[in-house]
PDB file of C-alpha atoms in Angstrom:
ATOM      1  CA  UNK A   1     136.283 119.201 145.705  1.00  0.00           C
ATOM      2  CA  UNK A   2     138.054 122.278 144.388  1.00  0.00           C
ATOM      3  CA  UNK A   3     136.056 125.354 143.468  1.00  0.00           C
ATOM      4  CA  UNK A   4     133.459 124.850 140.710  1.00  0.00           C
ATOM      5  CA  UNK A   5     134.095 121.107 140.327  1.00  0.00           C
ATOM      6  CA  UNK A   6     131.129 118.746 139.959  1.00  0.00           C
ATOM      7  CA  UNK A   7     130.315 117.713 143.540  1.00  0.00           C
ATOM      8  CA  UNK A   8     128.342 114.550 142.767  1.00  0.00           C
ATOM      9  CA  UNK A   9     130.939 113.410 140.236  1.00  0.00           C
ATOM     10  CA  UNK A  10     133.722 113.721 142.799  1.00  0.00           C
ATOM     11  CA  UNK A  11     131.746 111.682 145.346  1.00  0.00           C
ATOM     12  CA  UNK A  12     131.104 108.987 142.750  1.00  0.00           C
ATOM     13  CA  UNK A  13     134.636 108.760 141.322  1.00  0.00           C
ATOM     14  CA  UNK A  14     136.314 108.626 144.740  1.00  0.00           C
ATOM     15  CA  UNK A  15     133.936 105.898 145.956  1.00  0.00           C
ATOM     16  CA  UNK A  16     132.870 108.019 148.931  1.00  0.00           C
ATOM     17  CA  UNK A  17     129.231 108.073 147.799  1.00  0.00           C
ATOM     18  CA  UNK A  18     129.018 104.264 147.822  1.00  0.00           C
ATOM     19  CA  UNK A  19     130.724 103.934 151.217  1.00  0.00           C
ATOM     20  CA  UNK A  20     128.433 106.515 152.813  1.00  0.00           C
ATOM     21  CA  UNK A  21     125.384 104.801 151.367  1.00  0.00           C
ATOM     22  CA  UNK A  22     126.501 101.394 152.690  1.00  0.00           C
ATOM     23  CA  UNK A  23     127.196 102.764 156.181  1.00  0.00           C
ATOM     24  CA  UNK A  24     124.213 105.081 156.408  1.00  0.00           C
ATOM     25  CA  UNK A  25     126.342 108.237 156.633  1.00  0.00           C
ATOM     26  CA  UNK A  26     124.732 111.514 155.637  1.00  0.00           C
ATOM     27  CA  UNK A  27     126.675 113.548 153.075  1.00  0.00           C
ATOM     28  CA  UNK A  28     126.250 117.305 153.451  1.00  0.00           C
ATOM     29  CA  UNK A  29     127.559 120.222 151.422  1.00  0.00           C
ATOM     30  CA  UNK A  30     129.390 122.886 153.372  1.00  0.00           C
ATOM     31  CA  UNK A  31     127.699 125.517 151.226  1.00  0.00           C
ATOM     32  CA  UNK A  32     124.342 124.565 152.768  1.00  0.00           C
ATOM     33  CA  UNK A  33     125.407 125.958 156.173  1.00  0.00           C
ATOM     34  CA  UNK A  34     125.544 129.639 157.019  1.00  0.00           C
ATOM     35  CA  UNK A  35     129.203 130.689 156.798  1.00  0.00           C
ATOM     36  CA  UNK A  36     131.189 131.842 159.820  1.00  0.00           C
ATOM     37  CA  UNK A  37     133.970 134.409 159.889  1.00  0.00           C
ATOM     38  CA  UNK A  38     136.964 134.635 162.202  1.00  0.00           C
ATOM     39  CA  UNK A  39     140.277 136.466 161.785  1.00  0.00           C
ATOM     40  CA  UNK A  40     139.078 137.513 158.298  1.00  0.00           C
ATOM     41  CA  UNK A  41     138.676 133.853 157.268  1.00  0.00           C
ATOM     42  CA  UNK A  42     135.275 132.745 155.935  1.00  0.00           C
ATOM     43  CA  UNK A  43     134.435 129.064 156.456  1.00  0.00           C
ATOM     44  CA  UNK A  44     131.483 126.726 156.749  1.00  0.00           C
ATOM     45  CA  UNK A  45     129.443 127.255 159.906  1.00  0.00           C
ATOM     46  CA  UNK A  46     129.312 123.491 160.367  1.00  0.00           C
ATOM     47  CA  UNK A  47     132.888 123.611 161.690  1.00  0.00           C
ATOM     48  CA  UNK A  48     131.695 125.579 164.736  1.00  0.00           C
ATOM     49  CA  UNK A  49     128.897 123.100 165.507  1.00  0.00           C
ATOM     50  CA  UNK A  50     130.953 119.914 165.797  1.00  0.00           C
ATOM     51  CA  UNK A  51     133.110 118.741 168.702  1.00  0.00           C
ATOM     52  CA  UNK A  52     135.659 116.941 166.541  1.00  0.00           C
ATOM     53  CA  UNK A  53     136.874 117.120 162.951  1.00  0.00           C
ATOM     54  CA  UNK A  54     138.259 113.852 161.604  1.00  0.00           C
ATOM     55  CA  UNK A  55     140.579 115.003 158.842  1.00  0.00           C
ATOM     56  CA  UNK A  56     141.256 112.451 156.083  1.00  0.00           C
ATOM     57  CA  UNK A  57     143.924 113.760 153.700  1.00  0.00           C
ATOM     58  CA  UNK A  58     145.510 111.775 150.894  1.00  0.00           C
ATOM     59  CA  UNK A  59     149.293 111.954 150.499  1.00  0.00           C
ATOM     60  CA  UNK A  60     149.724 113.989 147.320  1.00  0.00           C
ATOM     61  CA  UNK A  61     152.183 116.268 145.626  1.00  0.00           C
ATOM     62  CA  UNK A  62     150.979 119.780 144.836  1.00  0.00           C
ATOM     63  CA  UNK A  63     152.247 122.103 142.104  1.00  0.00           C
ATOM     64  CA  UNK A  64     152.024 125.183 144.325  1.00  0.00           C
ATOM     65  CA  UNK A  65     152.471 124.031 147.940  1.00  0.00           C
ATOM     66  CA  UNK A  66     154.791 121.072 147.337  1.00  0.00           C
ATOM     67  CA  UNK A  67     152.653 118.554 149.217  1.00  0.00           C
ATOM     68  CA  UNK A  68     149.007 118.285 150.249  1.00  0.00           C
ATOM     69  CA  UNK A  69     148.927 116.859 153.760  1.00  0.00           C
ATOM     70  CA  UNK A  70     146.798 117.370 156.870  1.00  0.00           C
ATOM     71  CA  UNK A  71     147.020 121.152 157.198  1.00  0.00           C
ATOM     72  CA  UNK A  72     146.249 121.734 153.520  1.00  0.00           C
ATOM     73  CA  UNK A  73     143.241 119.406 153.680  1.00  0.00           C
ATOM     74  CA  UNK A  74     141.567 121.654 156.291  1.00  0.00           C
ATOM     75  CA  UNK A  75     141.447 124.246 153.481  1.00  0.00           C
ATOM     76  CA  UNK A  76     138.391 122.244 152.383  1.00  0.00           C
ATOM     77  CA  UNK A  77     136.339 123.848 155.176  1.00  0.00           C
ATOM     78  CA  UNK A  78     136.224 126.979 153.022  1.00  0.00           C
ATOM     79  CA  UNK A  79     133.030 126.757 150.963  1.00  0.00           C
ATOM     80  CA  UNK A  80     132.879 126.931 147.173  1.00  0.00           C
ATOM     81  CA  UNK A  81     134.645 129.633 145.219  1.00  0.00           C
ATOM     82  CA  UNK A  82     135.904 131.378 148.377  1.00  0.00           C
ATOM     83  CA  UNK A  83     138.977 129.148 147.966  1.00  0.00           C
ATOM     84  CA  UNK A  84     139.836 131.009 144.773  1.00  0.00           C
ATOM     85  CA  UNK A  85     140.213 134.304 146.637  1.00  0.00           C
ATOM     86  CA  UNK A  86     143.165 132.841 148.578  1.00  0.00           C
ATOM     87  CA  UNK A  87     145.103 132.434 145.348  1.00  0.00           C
ATOM     88  CA  UNK A  88     144.219 135.953 144.268  1.00  0.00           C
ATOM     89  CA  UNK A  89     145.264 137.548 147.558  1.00  0.00           C
ATOM     90  CA  UNK A  90     148.303 135.331 148.215  1.00  0.00           C
ATOM     91  CA  UNK A  91     149.819 134.379 144.818  1.00  0.00           C
ATOM     92  CA  UNK A  92     153.224 133.567 146.329  1.00  0.00           C
ATOM     93  CA  UNK A  93     153.403 129.904 147.372  1.00  0.00           C
ATOM     94  CA  UNK A  94     155.175 130.636 150.666  1.00  0.00           C
ATOM     95  CA  UNK A  95     152.623 133.296 151.571  1.00  0.00           C
ATOM     96  CA  UNK A  96     149.760 130.994 150.578  1.00  0.00           C
ATOM     97  CA  UNK A  97     151.181 128.185 152.690  1.00  0.00           C
ATOM     98  CA  UNK A  98     151.361 130.438 155.753  1.00  0.00           C
ATOM     99  CA  UNK A  99     147.775 131.647 155.310  1.00  0.00           C
ATOM    100  CA  UNK A 100     146.489 128.077 154.991  1.00  0.00           C
ATOM    101  CA  UNK A 101     148.418 127.217 158.166  1.00  0.00           C
ATOM    102  CA  UNK A 102     146.855 130.198 159.947  1.00  0.00           C
ATOM    103  CA  UNK A 103     143.419 129.013 158.828  1.00  0.00           C
ATOM    104  CA  UNK A 104     144.105 125.485 160.105  1.00  0.00           C
ATOM    105  CA  UNK A 105     145.158 126.996 163.451  1.00  0.00           C
ATOM    106  CA  UNK A 106     141.545 128.096 164.051  1.00  0.00           C
ATOM    107  CA  UNK A 107     140.563 124.423 164.450  1.00  0.00           C
ATOM    108  CA  UNK A 108     143.778 122.698 165.583  1.00  0.00           C
ATOM    109  CA  UNK A 109     142.459 121.848 169.046  1.00  0.00           C
ATOM    110  CA  UNK A 110     139.615 119.694 167.684  1.00  0.00           C
ATOM    111  CA  UNK A 111     141.228 118.108 164.621  1.00  0.00           C
ATOM    112  CA  UNK A 112     142.372 114.491 164.491  1.00  0.00           C
ATOM    113  CA  UNK A 113     144.213 113.699 161.259  1.00  0.00           C
ATOM    114  CA  UNK A 114     144.418 110.273 159.642  1.00  0.00           C
ATOM    115  CA  UNK A 115     146.557 110.460 156.507  1.00  0.00           C
ATOM    116  CA  UNK A 116     146.242 107.858 153.767  1.00  0.00           C
ATOM    117  CA  UNK A 117     149.537 107.262 152.004  1.00  0.00           C
ATOM    118  CA  UNK A 118     148.924 103.625 151.089  1.00  0.00           C
ATOM    119  CA  UNK A 119     148.652 104.651 147.458  1.00  0.00           C
ATOM    120  CA  UNK A 120     150.018 108.190 147.183  1.00  0.00           C
ATOM    121  CA  UNK A 121     150.200 110.641 144.297  1.00  0.00           C
ATOM    122  CA  UNK A 122     153.369 111.990 142.681  1.00  0.00           C
ATOM    123  CA  UNK A 123     154.248 114.394 139.893  1.00  0.00           C
ATOM    124  CA  UNK A 124     152.091 117.324 138.848  1.00  0.00           C
ATOM    125  CA  UNK A 125     149.553 117.180 141.648  1.00  0.00           C
ATOM    126  CA  UNK A 126     147.033 117.498 143.027  1.00  0.00           C
ATOM    127  CA  UNK A 127     144.953 116.305 140.059  1.00  0.00           C
ATOM    128  CA  UNK A 128     147.577 115.253 137.490  1.00  0.00           C
ATOM    129  CA  UNK A 129     150.553 112.957 137.811  1.00  0.00           C
ATOM    130  CA  UNK A 130     150.593 109.278 138.765  1.00  0.00           C
ATOM    131  CA  UNK A 131     149.626 106.991 141.651  1.00  0.00           C
ATOM    132  CA  UNK A 132     152.504 105.492 143.635  1.00  0.00           C
ATOM    133  CA  UNK A 133     152.476 102.626 146.112  1.00  0.00           C
ATOM    134  CA  UNK A 134     153.943 103.959 149.378  1.00  0.00           C
ATOM    135  CA  UNK A 135     152.291 101.877 152.097  1.00  0.00           C
ATOM    136  CA  UNK A 136     152.034 104.612 154.719  1.00  0.00           C
ATOM    137  CA  UNK A 137     149.293 105.464 157.215  1.00  0.00           C
ATOM    138  CA  UNK A 138     149.826 108.274 159.728  1.00  0.00           C
ATOM    139  CA  UNK A 139     147.604 109.483 162.563  1.00  0.00           C
ATOM    140  CA  UNK A 140     147.963 112.282 165.112  1.00  0.00           C
ATOM    141  CA  UNK A 141     146.053 114.794 167.210  1.00  0.00           C
ATOM    142  CA  UNK A 142     148.773 117.289 166.204  1.00  0.00           C
ATOM    143  CA  UNK A 143     148.382 117.776 162.468  1.00  0.00           C
ATOM    144  CA  UNK A 144     151.421 119.994 161.949  1.00  0.00           C
ATOM    145  CA  UNK A 145     153.662 117.454 163.713  1.00  0.00           C
ATOM    146  CA  UNK A 146     152.210 114.744 161.466  1.00  0.00           C
ATOM    147  CA  UNK A 147     152.894 116.818 158.349  1.00  0.00           C
ATOM    148  CA  UNK A 148     156.476 117.532 159.393  1.00  0.00           C
ATOM    149  CA  UNK A 149     157.116 113.849 160.102  1.00  0.00           C
ATOM    150  CA  UNK A 150     155.558 112.636 156.842  1.00  0.00           C
ATOM    151  CA  UNK A 151     157.503 115.212 154.817  1.00  0.00           C
ATOM    152  CA  UNK A 152     160.779 113.945 156.275  1.00  0.00           C
ATOM    153  CA  UNK A 153     159.815 110.267 156.010  1.00  0.00           C
ATOM    154  CA  UNK A 154     159.395 110.580 152.249  1.00  0.00           C
ATOM    155  CA  UNK A 155     162.775 112.253 151.859  1.00  0.00           C
ATOM    156  CA  UNK A 156     162.064 115.988 151.712  1.00  0.00           C
ATOM    157  CA  UNK A 157     163.263 118.916 153.772  1.00  0.00           C
ATOM    158  CA  UNK A 158     160.445 120.239 155.953  1.00  0.00           C
ATOM    159  CA  UNK A 159     160.302 123.504 153.959  1.00  0.00           C
ATOM    160  CA  UNK A 160     159.390 121.653 150.756  1.00  0.00           C
ATOM    161  CA  UNK A 161     155.790 121.514 152.018  1.00  0.00           C
ATOM    162  CA  UNK A 162     154.792 125.185 152.175  1.00  0.00           C
ATOM    163  CA  UNK A 163     152.132 124.616 154.849  1.00  0.00           C
ATOM    164  CA  UNK A 164     154.797 123.349 157.273  1.00  0.00           C
ATOM    165  CA  UNK A 165     154.812 126.656 159.136  1.00  0.00           C
ATOM    166  CA  UNK A 166     155.503 126.425 162.856  1.00  0.00           C
ATOM    167  CA  UNK A 167     155.384 129.131 165.496  1.00  0.00           C
ATOM    168  CA  UNK A 168     157.143 126.875 167.997  1.00  0.00           C
ATOM    169  CA  UNK A 169     159.943 124.364 167.782  1.00  0.00           C
ATOM    170  CA  UNK A 170     158.992 120.774 167.094  1.00  0.00           C
ATOM    171  CA  UNK A 171     161.544 118.265 168.267  1.00  0.00           C
ATOM    172  CA  UNK A 172     160.650 115.220 166.220  1.00  0.00           C
ATOM    173  CA  UNK A 173     162.247 111.942 167.221  1.00  0.00           C
ATOM    174  CA  UNK A 174     162.543 110.021 163.977  1.00  0.00           C
ATOM    175  CA  UNK A 175     163.508 106.365 163.606  1.00  0.00           C
ATOM    176  CA  UNK A 176     166.222 106.410 160.950  1.00  0.00           C
ATOM    177  CA  UNK A 177     165.430 102.819 160.007  1.00  0.00           C
ATOM    178  CA  UNK A 178     161.957 103.859 158.787  1.00  0.00           C
ATOM    179  CA  UNK A 179     161.851 105.399 155.342  1.00  0.00           C
ATOM    180  CA  UNK A 180     159.580 105.470 152.327  1.00  0.00           C
ATOM    181  CA  UNK A 181     160.123 106.085 148.632  1.00  0.00           C
ATOM    182  CA  UNK A 182     160.537 109.702 147.619  1.00  0.00           C
ATOM    183  CA  UNK A 183     157.761 111.075 145.422  1.00  0.00           C
ATOM    184  CA  UNK A 184     158.400 112.659 142.034  1.00  0.00           C
ATOM    185  CA  UNK A 185     158.366 116.428 142.386  1.00  0.00           C
ATOM    186  CA  UNK A 186     155.970 118.662 140.385  1.00  0.00           C
ATOM    187  CA  UNK A 187     157.797 120.464 137.577  1.00  0.00           C
ATOM    188  CA  UNK A 188     156.826 123.799 139.108  1.00  0.00           C
ATOM    189  CA  UNK A 189     158.831 122.957 142.267  1.00  0.00           C
ATOM    190  CA  UNK A 190     162.064 121.908 140.549  1.00  0.00           C
ATOM    191  CA  UNK A 191     163.851 125.199 139.962  1.00  0.00           C
ATOM    192  CA  UNK A 192     167.457 125.238 141.203  1.00  0.00           C
ATOM    193  CA  UNK A 193     169.131 128.584 140.442  1.00  0.00           C
ATOM    194  CA  UNK A 194     172.669 129.581 141.504  1.00  0.00           C
ATOM    195  CA  UNK A 195     172.487 132.710 143.668  1.00  0.00           C
ATOM    196  CA  UNK A 196     174.816 134.686 141.408  1.00  0.00           C
ATOM    197  CA  UNK A 197     172.426 134.724 138.463  1.00  0.00           C
ATOM    198  CA  UNK A 198     169.099 134.347 140.254  1.00  0.00           C
ATOM    199  CA  UNK A 199     168.058 137.993 139.758  1.00  0.00           C
ATOM    200  CA  UNK A 200     168.951 138.025 136.043  1.00  0.00           C
ATOM    201  CA  UNK A 201     167.000 134.900 135.169  1.00  0.00           C
ATOM    202  CA  UNK A 202     164.103 135.217 137.630  1.00  0.00           C
ATOM    203  CA  UNK A 203     161.618 136.485 135.027  1.00  0.00           C
ATOM    204  CA  UNK A 204     162.852 134.036 132.405  1.00  0.00           C
ATOM    205  CA  UNK A 205     162.322 130.872 134.424  1.00  0.00           C
ATOM    206  CA  UNK A 206     158.694 129.945 134.703  1.00  0.00           C
ATOM    207  CA  UNK A 207     156.085 127.221 134.487  1.00  0.00           C
ATOM    208  CA  UNK A 208     152.772 128.292 133.016  1.00  0.00           C
ATOM    209  CA  UNK A 209     149.548 126.444 132.211  1.00  0.00           C
ATOM    210  CA  UNK A 210     148.843 125.823 128.538  1.00  0.00           C
ATOM    211  CA  UNK A 211     145.566 124.641 126.971  1.00  0.00           C
ATOM    212  CA  UNK A 212     145.538 121.732 124.512  1.00  0.00           C
ATOM    213  CA  UNK A 213     142.689 122.867 122.280  1.00  0.00           C
ATOM    214  CA  UNK A 214     142.063 119.411 120.780  1.00  0.00           C
ATOM    215  CA  UNK A 215     141.436 117.982 124.265  1.00  0.00           C
ATOM    216  CA  UNK A 216     139.407 120.905 125.631  1.00  0.00           C
ATOM    217  CA  UNK A 217     135.682 120.121 126.099  1.00  0.00           C
ATOM    218  CA  UNK A 218     134.763 123.818 126.560  1.00  0.00           C
ATOM    219  CA  UNK A 219     133.289 123.269 130.047  1.00  0.00           C
ATOM    220  CA  UNK A 220     134.579 126.619 131.306  1.00  0.00           C
ATOM    221  CA  UNK A 221     135.759 125.358 134.718  1.00  0.00           C
ATOM    222  CA  UNK A 222     139.179 126.910 134.119  1.00  0.00           C
ATOM    223  CA  UNK A 223     137.746 130.378 133.567  1.00  0.00           C
ATOM    224  CA  UNK A 224     135.412 130.112 136.572  1.00  0.00           C
ATOM    225  CA  UNK A 225     138.285 129.042 138.837  1.00  0.00           C
ATOM    226  CA  UNK A 226     140.921 131.578 137.748  1.00  0.00           C
ATOM    227  CA  UNK A 227     141.513 134.171 140.509  1.00  0.00           C
ATOM    228  CA  UNK A 228     143.439 136.472 138.152  1.00  0.00           C
ATOM    229  CA  UNK A 229     140.885 136.623 135.287  1.00  0.00           C
ATOM    230  CA  UNK A 230     143.662 135.350 133.035  1.00  0.00           C
ATOM    231  CA  UNK A 231     141.457 133.334 130.685  1.00  0.00           C
ATOM    232  CA  UNK A 232     139.350 134.491 127.784  1.00  0.00           C
ATOM    233  CA  UNK A 233     136.879 132.717 125.511  1.00  0.00           C
ATOM    234  CA  UNK A 234     137.238 133.763 121.902  1.00  0.00           C
ATOM    235  CA  UNK A 235     136.494 132.053 118.578  1.00  0.00           C
ATOM    236  CA  UNK A 236     135.164 128.994 120.427  1.00  0.00           C
ATOM    237  CA  UNK A 237     138.455 128.505 122.307  1.00  0.00           C
ATOM    238  CA  UNK A 238     139.704 129.248 125.800  1.00  0.00           C
ATOM    239  CA  UNK A 239     143.125 130.887 125.945  1.00  0.00           C
ATOM    240  CA  UNK A 240     145.370 131.939 128.824  1.00  0.00           C
ATOM    241  CA  UNK A 241     146.667 135.512 128.930  1.00  0.00           C
ATOM    242  CA  UNK A 242     150.295 135.132 129.997  1.00  0.00           C
ATOM    243  CA  UNK A 243     150.642 138.665 131.343  1.00  0.00           C
ATOM    244  CA  UNK A 244     147.765 138.117 133.777  1.00  0.00           C
ATOM    245  CA  UNK A 245     148.624 134.558 134.810  1.00  0.00           C
ATOM    246  CA  UNK A 246     149.920 134.336 138.393  1.00  0.00           C
ATOM    247  CA  UNK A 247     150.915 130.654 138.040  1.00  0.00           C
ATOM    248  CA  UNK A 248     148.580 129.428 140.784  1.00  0.00           C
ATOM    249  CA  UNK A 249     147.590 126.417 138.612  1.00  0.00           C
ATOM    250  CA  UNK A 250     143.931 126.485 139.689  1.00  0.00           C
ATOM    251  CA  UNK A 251     142.902 125.903 136.052  1.00  0.00           C
ATOM    252  CA  UNK A 252     145.263 122.935 135.851  1.00  0.00           C
ATOM    253  CA  UNK A 253     143.748 121.464 139.001  1.00  0.00           C
ATOM    254  CA  UNK A 254     140.069 121.690 138.019  1.00  0.00           C
ATOM    255  CA  UNK A 255     140.325 120.683 134.341  1.00  0.00           C
ATOM    256  CA  UNK A 256     138.343 117.452 133.955  1.00  0.00           C
ATOM    257  CA  UNK A 257     139.587 116.610 130.442  1.00  0.00           C
ATOM    258  CA  UNK A 258     143.382 116.803 131.006  1.00  0.00           C
ATOM    259  CA  UNK A 259     143.430 119.645 128.484  1.00  0.00           C
ATOM    260  CA  UNK A 260     145.663 121.912 130.574  1.00  0.00           C
ATOM    261  CA  UNK A 261     149.332 121.040 130.869  1.00  0.00           C
ATOM    262  CA  UNK A 262     152.256 122.834 132.524  1.00  0.00           C
ATOM    263  CA  UNK A 263     154.560 124.436 129.967  1.00  0.00           C
ATOM    264  CA  UNK A 264     158.153 125.148 131.019  1.00  0.00           C
ATOM    265  CA  UNK A 265     160.385 127.912 129.713  1.00  0.00           C
ATOM    266  CA  UNK A 266     163.705 126.994 128.114  1.00  0.00           C
ATOM    267  CA  UNK A 267     165.687 128.250 131.117  1.00  0.00           C
ATOM    268  CA  UNK A 268     163.431 126.317 133.463  1.00  0.00           C
ATOM    269  CA  UNK A 269     164.481 123.157 131.635  1.00  0.00           C
ATOM    270  CA  UNK A 270     168.132 124.178 131.959  1.00  0.00           C
ATOM    271  CA  UNK A 271     168.019 124.656 135.727  1.00  0.00           C
ATOM    272  CA  UNK A 272     165.724 121.739 136.613  1.00  0.00           C
ATOM    273  CA  UNK A 273     167.680 118.769 137.957  1.00  0.00           C
TER     274      UNK A 273
END
C-alpha cells in the first residue's frame, strides 16, 4: 500500500489476506527487514535475499505517471514513507518516471512480471476512477518491454506512461489485429496547449487537490503523506495550501473517504479535449 495507508485493511479489501491464508503463504511487511541502499535508493533488504521477484501489477491509470504498470509496481519495494521523498525530490512527472525506472533497473535481471488487466482501472487513478473490463493478461521477463507493449495495445503513445524510459531501442513487433479498449485518461494528464501560448498560460492551467470537508473523516493520512508540507489542520479542518502544493496527488491517492477531489482551473477546462 501507499505510504501511511492501513496495511491490514489493504490486505483484507484486496482479498490477498484470504488467498494467502488458504494457500499457506506467509505475508511479511517490507518494513520488518533491514533496509538496503544502492545508487542512493533505499529499499527493503528482502529484495537482496530472494532469487526471483514475481511482480504482479494491476493495469491502472495514474494521475501523475499516466499509467501504473510493471516498472511502477516495483516502486513498492521502497518501505513506508520513503516513497513520499521521491515526490518531494522529483515533483516533475517526467523526472519522477525516470527515477522510478532507474530504481526498477536495480532488479530487472530477477523480475518476472505478470500484469492483470482483466478488470483494469480508468480515470483518476490510482485510487479513484472506475473499473473497466479489458480482458488482458501480459507476462514477460522484460518488464519495460511489457510496459511498452501494453501502453500501445490500449491505444496510447509510449510516452504517455512516464516510466516508459528506455536506454536502448526496443523493436516491438505488434500484431495490428490485437487491440483493447482505450482507458479514460486522468484529468491531470489531459492538457493540450498550442505551442504559441504555452508560456503565457502555463501557470494558469492546473489541476489541484481539493478537500470536501463534509466527507472528510479527519484521519490525517493526507497530511502524513504530503511531501511538500502543503496541508494544515486548523479549526477542526484540513486545508491545502495552494502555494506549497506541488500537484503530486499523494493526498488524493491515500484518502480513504473520497474526500479529496481534483479541482481544475478554468483554462484547464478550456484546453482539455
